[in-house]
XYZ file of C-alpha atoms in Angstrom:
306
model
C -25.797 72.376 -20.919
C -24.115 71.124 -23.868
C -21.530 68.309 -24.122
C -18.308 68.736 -25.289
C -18.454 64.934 -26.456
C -20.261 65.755 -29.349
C -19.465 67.982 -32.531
C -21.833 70.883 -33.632
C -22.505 72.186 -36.935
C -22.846 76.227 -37.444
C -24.061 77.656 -40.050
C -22.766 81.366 -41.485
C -24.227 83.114 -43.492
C -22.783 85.941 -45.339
C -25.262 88.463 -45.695
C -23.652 91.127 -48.026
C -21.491 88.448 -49.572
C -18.169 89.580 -47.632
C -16.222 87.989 -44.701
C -16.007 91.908 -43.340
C -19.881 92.350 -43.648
C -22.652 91.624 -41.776
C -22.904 87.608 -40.861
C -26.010 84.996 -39.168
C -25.029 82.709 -37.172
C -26.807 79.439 -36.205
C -26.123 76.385 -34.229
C -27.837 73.140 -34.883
C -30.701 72.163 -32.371
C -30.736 75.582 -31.297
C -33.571 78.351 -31.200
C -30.884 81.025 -30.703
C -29.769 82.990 -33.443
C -26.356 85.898 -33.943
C -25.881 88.744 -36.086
C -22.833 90.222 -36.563
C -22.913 93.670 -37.512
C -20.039 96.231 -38.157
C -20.338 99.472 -36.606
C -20.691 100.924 -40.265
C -23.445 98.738 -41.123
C -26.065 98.697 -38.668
C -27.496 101.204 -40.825
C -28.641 98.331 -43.282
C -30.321 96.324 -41.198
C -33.514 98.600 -40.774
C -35.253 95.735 -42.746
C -34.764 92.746 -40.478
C -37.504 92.526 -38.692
C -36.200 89.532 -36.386
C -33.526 92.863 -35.057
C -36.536 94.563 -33.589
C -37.202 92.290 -31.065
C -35.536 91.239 -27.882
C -32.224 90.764 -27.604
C -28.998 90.892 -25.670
C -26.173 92.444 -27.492
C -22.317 92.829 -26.983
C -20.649 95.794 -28.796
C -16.767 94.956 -29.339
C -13.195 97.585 -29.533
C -10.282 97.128 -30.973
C -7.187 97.763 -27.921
C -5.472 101.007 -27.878
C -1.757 99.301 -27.440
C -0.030 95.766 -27.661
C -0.550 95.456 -23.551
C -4.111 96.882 -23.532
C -7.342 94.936 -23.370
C -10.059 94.876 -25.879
C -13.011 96.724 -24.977
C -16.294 95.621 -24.719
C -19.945 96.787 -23.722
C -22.919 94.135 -22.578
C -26.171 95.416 -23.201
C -30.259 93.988 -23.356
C -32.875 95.487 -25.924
C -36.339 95.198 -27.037
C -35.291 96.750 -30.141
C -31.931 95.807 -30.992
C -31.502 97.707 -34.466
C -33.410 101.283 -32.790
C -30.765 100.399 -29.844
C -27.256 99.646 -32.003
C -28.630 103.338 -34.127
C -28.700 104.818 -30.511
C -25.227 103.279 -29.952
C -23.763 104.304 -33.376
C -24.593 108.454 -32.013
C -23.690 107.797 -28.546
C -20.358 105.350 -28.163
C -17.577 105.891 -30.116
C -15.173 103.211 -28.800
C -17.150 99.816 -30.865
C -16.619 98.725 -34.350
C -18.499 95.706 -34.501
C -21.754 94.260 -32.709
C -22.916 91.079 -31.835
C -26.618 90.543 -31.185
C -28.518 87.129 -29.776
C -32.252 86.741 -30.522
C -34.770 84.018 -30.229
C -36.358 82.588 -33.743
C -38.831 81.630 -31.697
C -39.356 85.081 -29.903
C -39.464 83.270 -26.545
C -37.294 85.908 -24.710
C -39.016 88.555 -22.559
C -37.745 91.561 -20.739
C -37.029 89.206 -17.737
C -35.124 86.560 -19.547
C -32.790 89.305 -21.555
C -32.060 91.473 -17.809
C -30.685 87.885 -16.392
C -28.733 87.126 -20.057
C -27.600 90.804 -19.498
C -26.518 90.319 -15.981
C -24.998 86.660 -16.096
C -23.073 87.392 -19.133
C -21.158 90.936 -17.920
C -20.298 88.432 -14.909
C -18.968 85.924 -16.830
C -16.854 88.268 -18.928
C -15.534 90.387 -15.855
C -14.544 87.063 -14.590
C -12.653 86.062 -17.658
C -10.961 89.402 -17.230
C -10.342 89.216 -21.189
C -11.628 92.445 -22.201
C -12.007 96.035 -20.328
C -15.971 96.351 -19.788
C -17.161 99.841 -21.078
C -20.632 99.486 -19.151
C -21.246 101.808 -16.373
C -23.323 100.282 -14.121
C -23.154 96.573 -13.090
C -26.303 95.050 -14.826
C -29.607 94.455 -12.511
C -30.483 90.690 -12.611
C -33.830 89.933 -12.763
C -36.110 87.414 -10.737
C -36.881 84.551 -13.310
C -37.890 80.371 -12.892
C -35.919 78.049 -11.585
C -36.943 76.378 -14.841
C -36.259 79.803 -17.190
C -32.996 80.174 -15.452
C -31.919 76.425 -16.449
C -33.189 77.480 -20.331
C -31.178 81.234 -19.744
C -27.796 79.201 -18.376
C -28.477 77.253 -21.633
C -28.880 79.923 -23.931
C -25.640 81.355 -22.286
C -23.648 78.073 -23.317
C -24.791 78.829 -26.643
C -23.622 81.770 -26.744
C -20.393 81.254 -25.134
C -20.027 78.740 -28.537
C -20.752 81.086 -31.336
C -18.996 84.059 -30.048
C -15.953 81.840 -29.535
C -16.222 80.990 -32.918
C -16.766 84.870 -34.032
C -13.251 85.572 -32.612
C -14.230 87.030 -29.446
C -12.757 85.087 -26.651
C -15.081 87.609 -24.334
C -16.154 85.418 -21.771
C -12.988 82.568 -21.779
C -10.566 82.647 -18.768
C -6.663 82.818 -20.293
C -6.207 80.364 -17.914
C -8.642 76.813 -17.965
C -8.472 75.977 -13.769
C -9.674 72.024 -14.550
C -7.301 71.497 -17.078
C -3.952 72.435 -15.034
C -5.889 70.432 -11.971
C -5.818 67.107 -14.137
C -2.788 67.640 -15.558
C 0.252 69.149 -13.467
C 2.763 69.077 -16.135
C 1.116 71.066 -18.420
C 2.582 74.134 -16.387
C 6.377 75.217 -17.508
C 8.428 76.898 -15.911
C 11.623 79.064 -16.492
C 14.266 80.736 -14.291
C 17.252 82.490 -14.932
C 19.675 85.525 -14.211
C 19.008 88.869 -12.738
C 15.814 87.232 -10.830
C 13.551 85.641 -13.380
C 11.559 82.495 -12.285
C 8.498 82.048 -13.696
C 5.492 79.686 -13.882
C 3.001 79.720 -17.372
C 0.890 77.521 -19.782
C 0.604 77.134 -23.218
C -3.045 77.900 -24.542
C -4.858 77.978 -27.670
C -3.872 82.073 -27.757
C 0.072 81.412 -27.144
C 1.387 81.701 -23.868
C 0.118 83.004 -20.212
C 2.588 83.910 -17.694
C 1.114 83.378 -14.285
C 0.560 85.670 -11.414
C 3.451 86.051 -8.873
C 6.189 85.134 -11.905
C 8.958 87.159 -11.011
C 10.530 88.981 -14.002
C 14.157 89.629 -14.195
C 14.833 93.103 -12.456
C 17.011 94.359 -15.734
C 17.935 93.136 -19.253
C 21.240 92.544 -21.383
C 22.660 95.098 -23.683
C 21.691 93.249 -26.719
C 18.174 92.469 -25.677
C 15.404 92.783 -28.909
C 14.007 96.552 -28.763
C 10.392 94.864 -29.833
C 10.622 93.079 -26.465
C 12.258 95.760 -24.399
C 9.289 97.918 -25.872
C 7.075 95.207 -24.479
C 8.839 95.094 -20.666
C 8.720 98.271 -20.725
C 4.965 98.748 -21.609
C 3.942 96.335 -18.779
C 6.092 98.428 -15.969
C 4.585 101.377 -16.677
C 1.150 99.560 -16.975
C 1.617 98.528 -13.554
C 1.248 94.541 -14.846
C 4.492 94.305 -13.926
C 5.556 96.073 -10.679
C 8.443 96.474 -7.904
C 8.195 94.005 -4.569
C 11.287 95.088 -2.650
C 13.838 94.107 -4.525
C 11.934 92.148 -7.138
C 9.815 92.704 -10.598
C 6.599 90.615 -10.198
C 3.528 89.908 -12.548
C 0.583 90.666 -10.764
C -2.016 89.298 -12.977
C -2.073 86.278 -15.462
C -0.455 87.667 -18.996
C -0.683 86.190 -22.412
C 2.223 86.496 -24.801
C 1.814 86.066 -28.452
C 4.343 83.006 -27.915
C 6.547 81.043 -25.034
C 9.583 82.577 -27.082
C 8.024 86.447 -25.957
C 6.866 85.083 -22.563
C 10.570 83.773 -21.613
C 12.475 86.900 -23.597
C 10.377 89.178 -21.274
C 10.679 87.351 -17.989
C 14.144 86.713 -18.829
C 15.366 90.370 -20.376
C 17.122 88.834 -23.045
C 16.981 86.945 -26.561
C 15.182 83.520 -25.923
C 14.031 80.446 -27.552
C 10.584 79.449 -25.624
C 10.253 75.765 -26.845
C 13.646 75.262 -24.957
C 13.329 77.530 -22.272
C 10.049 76.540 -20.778
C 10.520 72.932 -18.714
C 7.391 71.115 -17.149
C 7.880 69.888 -13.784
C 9.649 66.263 -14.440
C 12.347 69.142 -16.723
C 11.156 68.469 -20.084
C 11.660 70.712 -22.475
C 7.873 72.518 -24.340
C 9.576 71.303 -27.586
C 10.168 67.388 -26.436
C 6.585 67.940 -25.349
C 5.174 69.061 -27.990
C 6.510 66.198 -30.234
C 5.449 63.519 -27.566
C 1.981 64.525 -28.227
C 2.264 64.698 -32.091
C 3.955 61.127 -32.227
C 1.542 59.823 -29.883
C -1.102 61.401 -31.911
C 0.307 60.010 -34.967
C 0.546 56.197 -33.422
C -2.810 56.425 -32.122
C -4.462 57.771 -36.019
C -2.118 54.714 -37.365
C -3.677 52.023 -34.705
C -7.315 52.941 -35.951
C -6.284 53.135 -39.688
C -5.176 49.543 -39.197
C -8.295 48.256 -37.260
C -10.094 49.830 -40.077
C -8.540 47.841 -42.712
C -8.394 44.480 -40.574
């Protein structure tokens, strides 16, 4: 497994000399290798002969509306290219692919079935994305020692795709990170209801299951946000408990201003209206950890210099 102690270096390579194109992806000290392809150009990569081999592959959608999930599909291979042509005729939803090979071609059929399996159960339980496959994927019988190399391979993975822009197989909400650290949940309540628990992430801001929304709004609430509310009711991510409106699954907001307007039905300014548990303010917080950032950057500047 790798270390989050220590940096990595990837390397990207353009391949038709546009950020839009078709990209390589390597990781240093790694035998693993991506590709990603846009739907349109899979049919330019009939020449790479490292795309004929084994691979496991993840083709990615764009979602349909602002409270929809991206889509995506978790396949194996033992041609990749002959399999994303196949996919091209057959799936409409996809507009770009991501395939994983070996450069050392050290993945079999075995190895590729457990990638195949582990990784669709990673992303359902991320619950990031809406998985197009049909059928659960069959994990194979491999090693104790080629399952350690596979669970590997997977953190590998997990690394580059992260860095492609698909946060496919990362939970909105990090479970060891609010265990160490209680106050990085906020909280807001206010008229008509609302009182609600959430946490700032590296995405903007998730609500929490079991927040309870405020059961109506103001007359001069935002329409973009109303829009929003209303999107989620009629989702069914926001629903009716007796006489309350309750999130019934973890929701990311494009900000803690959209988070509280929502939960709150009316104009509001997030950085004041989310308070950790001790009632600070997400704004105070937020400059506590700049100026201690700041202090601690100055402290090592001056041991440097004495």
């Amino acid at each position: 497994m790798y270390s989050t102690k220590y940096g990595k270096t990837i390397k990207l390579f353009l391949m038709d000399a546009d950020p839009d194109g078709r990209m390589v992806c390597e990781l240093s000290n790694w035998n693993g290798k991506a590709y990603r392809i846009p739907r349109g150009k899979v049919k330019d990569c009939s020449d790479r002969q490292d795309l004929k081999g084994t691979s496991v592959y993840l083709l990615f959608g764009r979602a349909e509306s602002s409270t929809s999930k991206a889509k995506v599909y978790i396949g194996e291979a033992e041609n990749a290219y002959s399999r994303l042509v196949q996919h091209v005729s057959e799936k409409e939803f996809w507009n770009e692919s991501v395939v994983f090979i070996s450069k050392d071609e050290n993945l079999n059929k075995a190895h590729i079935k457990y990638l195949e399996s582990r990784l669709y159960e990673i992303a359902t339980s991320a619950g990031r994305y809406d998985i197009e496959n049909g059928n659960t994927p069959t994990r194979s019988s491999i090693s104790e020692s080629d399952q350690a190399e596979m669970e590997e391979f997977i953190e590998y993975i997990k690394i580059l795709i992260n860095t492609m822009g698909f946060k496919v197989f990362e939970p909105l909400i990090k479970v060891e990170s609010n265990t160490k650290n209680p106050d990085e949940v906020f909280f807001v309540k206010g008229a008509r209801g609302a009182d609600s628990r959430g946490k700032r992430t590296s995405d903007g801001f998730v609500v929490f299951s079991g927040s309870k929304v405020a059961v109506d709004t103001v007359p001069s609430f935002p329409k973009g946000f109303n829009a929003l509310r209303d999107e989620l009711i009629e989702n069914e991510i926001i629903v009716k408990e007796g006489e309350d409106l309750v999130l019934v699954s973890d929701y990311l907001f494009s900000s803690p201003s959209a988070a509280a307007a929502v939960i709150m039905g009316r104009s509001a300014n997030g950085l004041i209206e989310w308070k950790n548990s001790k009632g600070k303010e997400l704004k105070a917080v937020e400059e506590t950890e700049i100026s201690k950032a700041n202090t601690s950057m100055q402290s090592i500047a001056n041991v440097s210099v004495d």
